[in-house]
mmCIF file of C-alpha atoms and ligand atoms in Angstrom:
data_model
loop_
_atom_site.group_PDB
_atom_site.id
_atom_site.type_symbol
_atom_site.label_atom_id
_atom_site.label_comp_id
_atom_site.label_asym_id
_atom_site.label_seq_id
_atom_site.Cartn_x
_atom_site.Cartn_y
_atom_site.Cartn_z
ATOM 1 C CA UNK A 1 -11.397 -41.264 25.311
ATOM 2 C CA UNK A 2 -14.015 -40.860 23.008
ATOM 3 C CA UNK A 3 -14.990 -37.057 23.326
ATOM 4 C CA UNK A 4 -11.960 -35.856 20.650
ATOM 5 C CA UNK A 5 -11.920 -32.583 22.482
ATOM 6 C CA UNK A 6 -10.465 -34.374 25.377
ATOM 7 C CA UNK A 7 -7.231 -34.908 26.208
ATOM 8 C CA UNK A 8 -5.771 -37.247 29.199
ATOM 9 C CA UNK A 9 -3.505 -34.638 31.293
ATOM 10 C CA UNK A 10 -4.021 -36.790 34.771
ATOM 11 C CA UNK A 11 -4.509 -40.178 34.555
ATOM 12 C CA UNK A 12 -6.556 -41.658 37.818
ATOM 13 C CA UNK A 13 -3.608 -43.743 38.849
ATOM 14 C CA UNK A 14 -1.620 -40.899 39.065
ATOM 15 C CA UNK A 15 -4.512 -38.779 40.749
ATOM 16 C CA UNK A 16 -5.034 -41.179 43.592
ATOM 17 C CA UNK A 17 -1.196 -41.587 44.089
ATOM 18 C CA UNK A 18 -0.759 -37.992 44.726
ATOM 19 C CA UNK A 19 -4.188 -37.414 46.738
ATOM 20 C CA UNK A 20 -2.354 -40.041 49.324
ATOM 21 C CA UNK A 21 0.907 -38.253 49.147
ATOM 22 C CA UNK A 22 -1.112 -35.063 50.197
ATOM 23 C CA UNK A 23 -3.424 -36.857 52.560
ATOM 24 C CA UNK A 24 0.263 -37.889 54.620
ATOM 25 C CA UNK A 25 1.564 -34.410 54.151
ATOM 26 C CA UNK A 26 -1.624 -33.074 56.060
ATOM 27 C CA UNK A 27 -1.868 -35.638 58.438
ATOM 28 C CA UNK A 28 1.565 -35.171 59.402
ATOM 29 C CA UNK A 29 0.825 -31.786 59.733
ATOM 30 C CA UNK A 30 -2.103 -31.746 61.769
ATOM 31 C CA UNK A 31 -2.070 -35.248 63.553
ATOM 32 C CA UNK A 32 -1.096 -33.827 67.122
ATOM 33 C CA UNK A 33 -2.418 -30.539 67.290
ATOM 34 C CA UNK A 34 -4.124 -29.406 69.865
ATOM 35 C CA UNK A 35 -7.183 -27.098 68.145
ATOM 36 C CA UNK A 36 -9.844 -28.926 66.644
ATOM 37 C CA UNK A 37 -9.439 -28.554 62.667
ATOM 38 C CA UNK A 38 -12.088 -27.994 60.365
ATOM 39 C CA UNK A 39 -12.039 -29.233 56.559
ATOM 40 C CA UNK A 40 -14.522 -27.326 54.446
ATOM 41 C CA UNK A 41 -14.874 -28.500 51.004
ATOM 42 C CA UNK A 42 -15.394 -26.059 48.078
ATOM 43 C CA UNK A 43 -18.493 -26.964 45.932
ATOM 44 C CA UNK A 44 -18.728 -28.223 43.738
ATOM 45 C CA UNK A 45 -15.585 -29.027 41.748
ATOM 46 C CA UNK A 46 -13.729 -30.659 44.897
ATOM 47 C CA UNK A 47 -16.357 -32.992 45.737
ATOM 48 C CA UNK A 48 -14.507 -36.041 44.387
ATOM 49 C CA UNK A 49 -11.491 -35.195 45.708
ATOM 50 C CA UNK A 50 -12.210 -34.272 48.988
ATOM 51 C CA UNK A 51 -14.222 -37.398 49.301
ATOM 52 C CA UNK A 52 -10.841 -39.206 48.377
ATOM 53 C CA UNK A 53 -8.459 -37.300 50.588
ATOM 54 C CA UNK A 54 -11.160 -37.231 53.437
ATOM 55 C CA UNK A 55 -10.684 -40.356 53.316
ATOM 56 C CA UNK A 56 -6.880 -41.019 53.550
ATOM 57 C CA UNK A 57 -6.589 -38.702 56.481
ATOM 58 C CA UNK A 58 -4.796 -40.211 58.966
ATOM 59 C CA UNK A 59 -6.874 -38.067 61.429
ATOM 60 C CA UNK A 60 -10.851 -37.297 61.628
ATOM 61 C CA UNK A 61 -12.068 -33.596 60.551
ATOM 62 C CA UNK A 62 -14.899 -31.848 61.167
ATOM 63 C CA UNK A 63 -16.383 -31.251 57.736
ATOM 64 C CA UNK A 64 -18.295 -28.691 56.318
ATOM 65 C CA UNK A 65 -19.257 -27.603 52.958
ATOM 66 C CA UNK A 66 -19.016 -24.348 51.167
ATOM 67 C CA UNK A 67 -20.208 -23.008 47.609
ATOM 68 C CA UNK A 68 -18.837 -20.485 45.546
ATOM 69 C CA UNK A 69 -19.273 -19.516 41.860
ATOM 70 C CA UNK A 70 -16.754 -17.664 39.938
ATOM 71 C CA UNK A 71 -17.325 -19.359 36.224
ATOM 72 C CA UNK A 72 -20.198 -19.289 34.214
ATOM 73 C CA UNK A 73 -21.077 -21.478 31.529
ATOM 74 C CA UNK A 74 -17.775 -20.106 29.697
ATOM 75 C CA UNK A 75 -14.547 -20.610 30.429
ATOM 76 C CA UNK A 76 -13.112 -16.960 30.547
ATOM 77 C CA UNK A 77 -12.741 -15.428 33.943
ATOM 78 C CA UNK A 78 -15.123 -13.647 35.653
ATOM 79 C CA UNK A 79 -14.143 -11.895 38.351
ATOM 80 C CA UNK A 80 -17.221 -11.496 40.484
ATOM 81 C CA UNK A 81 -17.283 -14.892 43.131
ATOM 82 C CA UNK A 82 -20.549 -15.344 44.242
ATOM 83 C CA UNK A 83 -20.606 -17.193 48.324
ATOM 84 C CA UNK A 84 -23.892 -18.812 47.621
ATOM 85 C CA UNK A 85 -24.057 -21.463 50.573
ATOM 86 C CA UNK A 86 -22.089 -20.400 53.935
ATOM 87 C CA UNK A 87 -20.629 -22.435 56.719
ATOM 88 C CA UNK A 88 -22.844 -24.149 58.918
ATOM 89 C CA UNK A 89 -20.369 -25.254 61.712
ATOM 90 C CA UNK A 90 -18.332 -22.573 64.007
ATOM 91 C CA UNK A 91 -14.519 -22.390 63.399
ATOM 92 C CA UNK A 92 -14.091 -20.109 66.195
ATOM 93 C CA UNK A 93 -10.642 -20.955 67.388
ATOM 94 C CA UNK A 94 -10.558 -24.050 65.156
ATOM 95 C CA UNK A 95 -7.948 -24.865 62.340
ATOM 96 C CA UNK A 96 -9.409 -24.376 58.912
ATOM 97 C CA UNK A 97 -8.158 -26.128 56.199
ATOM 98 C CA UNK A 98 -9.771 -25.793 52.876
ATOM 99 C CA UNK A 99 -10.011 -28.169 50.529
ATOM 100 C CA UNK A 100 -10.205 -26.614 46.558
ATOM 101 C CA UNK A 101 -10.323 -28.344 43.210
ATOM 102 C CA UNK A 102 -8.219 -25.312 41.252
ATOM 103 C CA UNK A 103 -6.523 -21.888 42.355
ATOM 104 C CA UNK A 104 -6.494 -20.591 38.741
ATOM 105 C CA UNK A 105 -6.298 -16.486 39.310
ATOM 106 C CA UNK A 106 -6.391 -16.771 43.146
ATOM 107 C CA UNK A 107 -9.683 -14.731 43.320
ATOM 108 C CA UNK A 108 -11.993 -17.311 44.687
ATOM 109 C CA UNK A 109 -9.750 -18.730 47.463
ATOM 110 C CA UNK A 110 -8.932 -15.091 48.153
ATOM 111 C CA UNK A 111 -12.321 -14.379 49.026
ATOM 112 C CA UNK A 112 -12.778 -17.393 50.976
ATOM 113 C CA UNK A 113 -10.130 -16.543 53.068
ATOM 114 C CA UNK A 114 -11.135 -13.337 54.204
ATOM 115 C CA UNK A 115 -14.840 -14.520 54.718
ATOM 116 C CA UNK A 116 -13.346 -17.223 57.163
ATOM 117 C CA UNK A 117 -11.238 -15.207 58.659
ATOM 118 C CA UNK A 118 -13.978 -13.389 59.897
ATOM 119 C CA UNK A 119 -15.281 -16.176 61.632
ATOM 120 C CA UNK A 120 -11.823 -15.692 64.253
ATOM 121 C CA UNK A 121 -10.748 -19.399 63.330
ATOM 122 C CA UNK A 122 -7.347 -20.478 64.597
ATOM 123 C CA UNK A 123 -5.258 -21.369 61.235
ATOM 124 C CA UNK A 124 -6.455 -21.107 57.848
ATOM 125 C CA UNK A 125 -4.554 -23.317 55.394
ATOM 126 C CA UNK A 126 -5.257 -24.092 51.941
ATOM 127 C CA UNK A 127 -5.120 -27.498 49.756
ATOM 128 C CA UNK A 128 -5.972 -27.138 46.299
ATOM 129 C CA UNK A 129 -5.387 -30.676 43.762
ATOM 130 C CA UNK A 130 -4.554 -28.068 41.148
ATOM 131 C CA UNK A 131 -3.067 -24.786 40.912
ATOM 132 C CA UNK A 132 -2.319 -22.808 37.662
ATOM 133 C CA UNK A 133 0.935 -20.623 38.855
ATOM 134 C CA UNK A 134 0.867 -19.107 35.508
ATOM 135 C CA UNK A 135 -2.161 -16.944 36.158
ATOM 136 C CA UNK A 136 -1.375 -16.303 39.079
ATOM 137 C CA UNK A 137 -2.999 -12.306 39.739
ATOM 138 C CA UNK A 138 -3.896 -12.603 43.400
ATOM 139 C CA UNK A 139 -0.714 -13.820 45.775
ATOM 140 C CA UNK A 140 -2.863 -16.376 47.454
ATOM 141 C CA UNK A 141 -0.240 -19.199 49.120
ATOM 142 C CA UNK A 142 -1.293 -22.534 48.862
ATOM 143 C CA UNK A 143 -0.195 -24.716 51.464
ATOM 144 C CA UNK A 144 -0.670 -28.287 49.715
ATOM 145 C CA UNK A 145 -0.339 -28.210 46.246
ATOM 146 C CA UNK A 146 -1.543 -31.912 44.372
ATOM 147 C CA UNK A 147 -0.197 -30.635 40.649
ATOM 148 C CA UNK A 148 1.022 -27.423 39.163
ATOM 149 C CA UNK A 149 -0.557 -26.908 35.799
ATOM 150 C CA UNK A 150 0.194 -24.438 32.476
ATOM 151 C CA UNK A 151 -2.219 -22.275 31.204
ATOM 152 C CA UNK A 152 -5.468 -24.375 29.498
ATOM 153 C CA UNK A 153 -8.917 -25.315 30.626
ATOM 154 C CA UNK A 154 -9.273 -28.755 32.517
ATOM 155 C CA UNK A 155 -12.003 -31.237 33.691
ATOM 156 C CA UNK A 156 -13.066 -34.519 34.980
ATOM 157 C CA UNK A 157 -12.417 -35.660 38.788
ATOM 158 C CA UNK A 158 -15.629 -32.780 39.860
ATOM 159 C CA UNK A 159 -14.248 -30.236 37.751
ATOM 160 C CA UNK A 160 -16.784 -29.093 35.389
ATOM 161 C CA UNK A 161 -17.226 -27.318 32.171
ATOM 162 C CA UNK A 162 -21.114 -26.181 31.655
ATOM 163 C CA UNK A 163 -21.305 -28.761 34.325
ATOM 164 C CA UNK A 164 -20.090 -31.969 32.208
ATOM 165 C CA UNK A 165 -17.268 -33.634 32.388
ATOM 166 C CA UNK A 166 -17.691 -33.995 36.000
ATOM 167 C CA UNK A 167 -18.103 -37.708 36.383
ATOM 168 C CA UNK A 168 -14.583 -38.612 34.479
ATOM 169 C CA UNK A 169 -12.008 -40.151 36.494
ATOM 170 C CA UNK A 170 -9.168 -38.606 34.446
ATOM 171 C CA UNK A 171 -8.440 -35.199 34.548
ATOM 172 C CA UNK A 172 -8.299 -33.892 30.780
ATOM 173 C CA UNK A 173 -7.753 -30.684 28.604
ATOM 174 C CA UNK A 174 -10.624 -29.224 27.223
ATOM 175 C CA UNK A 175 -9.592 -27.855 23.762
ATOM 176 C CA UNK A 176 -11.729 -24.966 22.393
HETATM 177 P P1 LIG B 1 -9.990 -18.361 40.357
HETATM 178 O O1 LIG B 1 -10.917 -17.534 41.169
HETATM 179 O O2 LIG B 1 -9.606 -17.684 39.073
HETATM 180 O O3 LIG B 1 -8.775 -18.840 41.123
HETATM 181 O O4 LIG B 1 -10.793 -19.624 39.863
HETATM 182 C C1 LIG B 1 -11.054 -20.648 40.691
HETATM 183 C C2 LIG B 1 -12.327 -21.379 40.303
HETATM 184 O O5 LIG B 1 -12.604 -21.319 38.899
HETATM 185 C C3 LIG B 1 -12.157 -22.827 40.636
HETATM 186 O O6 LIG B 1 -12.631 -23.102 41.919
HETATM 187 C C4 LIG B 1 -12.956 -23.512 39.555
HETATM 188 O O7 LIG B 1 -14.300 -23.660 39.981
HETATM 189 C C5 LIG B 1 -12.914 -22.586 38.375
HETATM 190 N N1 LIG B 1 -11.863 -22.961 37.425
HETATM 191 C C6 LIG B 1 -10.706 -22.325 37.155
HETATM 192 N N2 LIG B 1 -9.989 -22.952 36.238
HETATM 193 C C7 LIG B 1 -10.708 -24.049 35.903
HETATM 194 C C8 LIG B 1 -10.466 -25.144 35.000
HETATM 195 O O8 LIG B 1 -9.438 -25.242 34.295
HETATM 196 N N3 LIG B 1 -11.434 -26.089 34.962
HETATM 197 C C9 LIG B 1 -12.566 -26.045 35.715
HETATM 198 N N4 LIG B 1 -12.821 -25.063 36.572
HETATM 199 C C10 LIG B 1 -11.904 -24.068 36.675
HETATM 200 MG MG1 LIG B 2 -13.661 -24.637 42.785
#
């Protein structure tokens, strides 16, 4: 790597194994249900790894795209999550299952949740590649988990940082 404030946490080769150990783990779940089920990605850090996991699915979604900002150009938490582009297709009696890059405090998938809810879906489940546990401050379950992580700021894979790093098929520590 030639950015020395990176640091290789993920490799891709062990990204891509887990995103098809995931993409079983939902198709098993959801292979012969009888509601219709949903995927709505989170923009914009899952982008590259819902593409992947889309997919591996051993079934066909509907698809749909959401956006939500909770980070600025820093890395600190802010707490206010902005739902800047809304669903487009109805989930009215559908299964929803989200697809996030990170669950870090739990108060953007928290807000998610409640906005879908609204919408009277069937199921709302959550996948997230990466979930902090430590930092936990909202008790938001998710339902398939790719990697539990420490504390410390990570990119690469869609995740961003000022929006960089985005493009970098390793996911790596940003050091301050
Ligand atoms: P939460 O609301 O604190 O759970 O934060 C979730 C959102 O913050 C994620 O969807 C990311 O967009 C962003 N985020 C949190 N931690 C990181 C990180 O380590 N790298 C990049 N983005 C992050
Ligand atoms: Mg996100």
């Amino acid at each position: 790597m030639e950015d020395p404030q990176l640091e290789v946490l993920l490799p891709k080769k062990r990204i891509q194994e887990r995103v098809g150990e995931l993409a079983k783990e939902i198709s098993d779940y959801y292979l012969f249900s009888r509601e219709p089920v949903v995927a709505v990605c989170v923009l914009k850090g899952a982008f590259v790894f819902f593409a992947d996991l889309f997919r591996k699915l051993q079934f066909q979604p509907e698809i749909d795209f959401v956006r939500l900002a909770s980070y600025g150009e820093k890395t600190y938490r802010d707490d206010q999550v902005y739902y800047a582009k809304d669903l487009e297709v109805s989930i009215q009696s559908k299964q929803v299952l989200i697809i996030e890059d990170i669950v870090d405090t739990g108060n953007t998938i928290d807000f998610l949740i409640r906005q879908l809810w609204d919408h009277d879906p069937k199921s709302v489940k959550v996948c997230s590649l990466l979930h902090k546990k430590e930092r936990k401050e909202i008790g938001v379950s998710v339902d398939f988990c790719g990697f539990y992580l420490e504390e410390g700021f990570v990119v690469g894979y869609g995740l961003d940082c000022a929006e960089k790093y985005r493009h970098l098929e390793d996911i790596c520590i940003l050091s301050q």
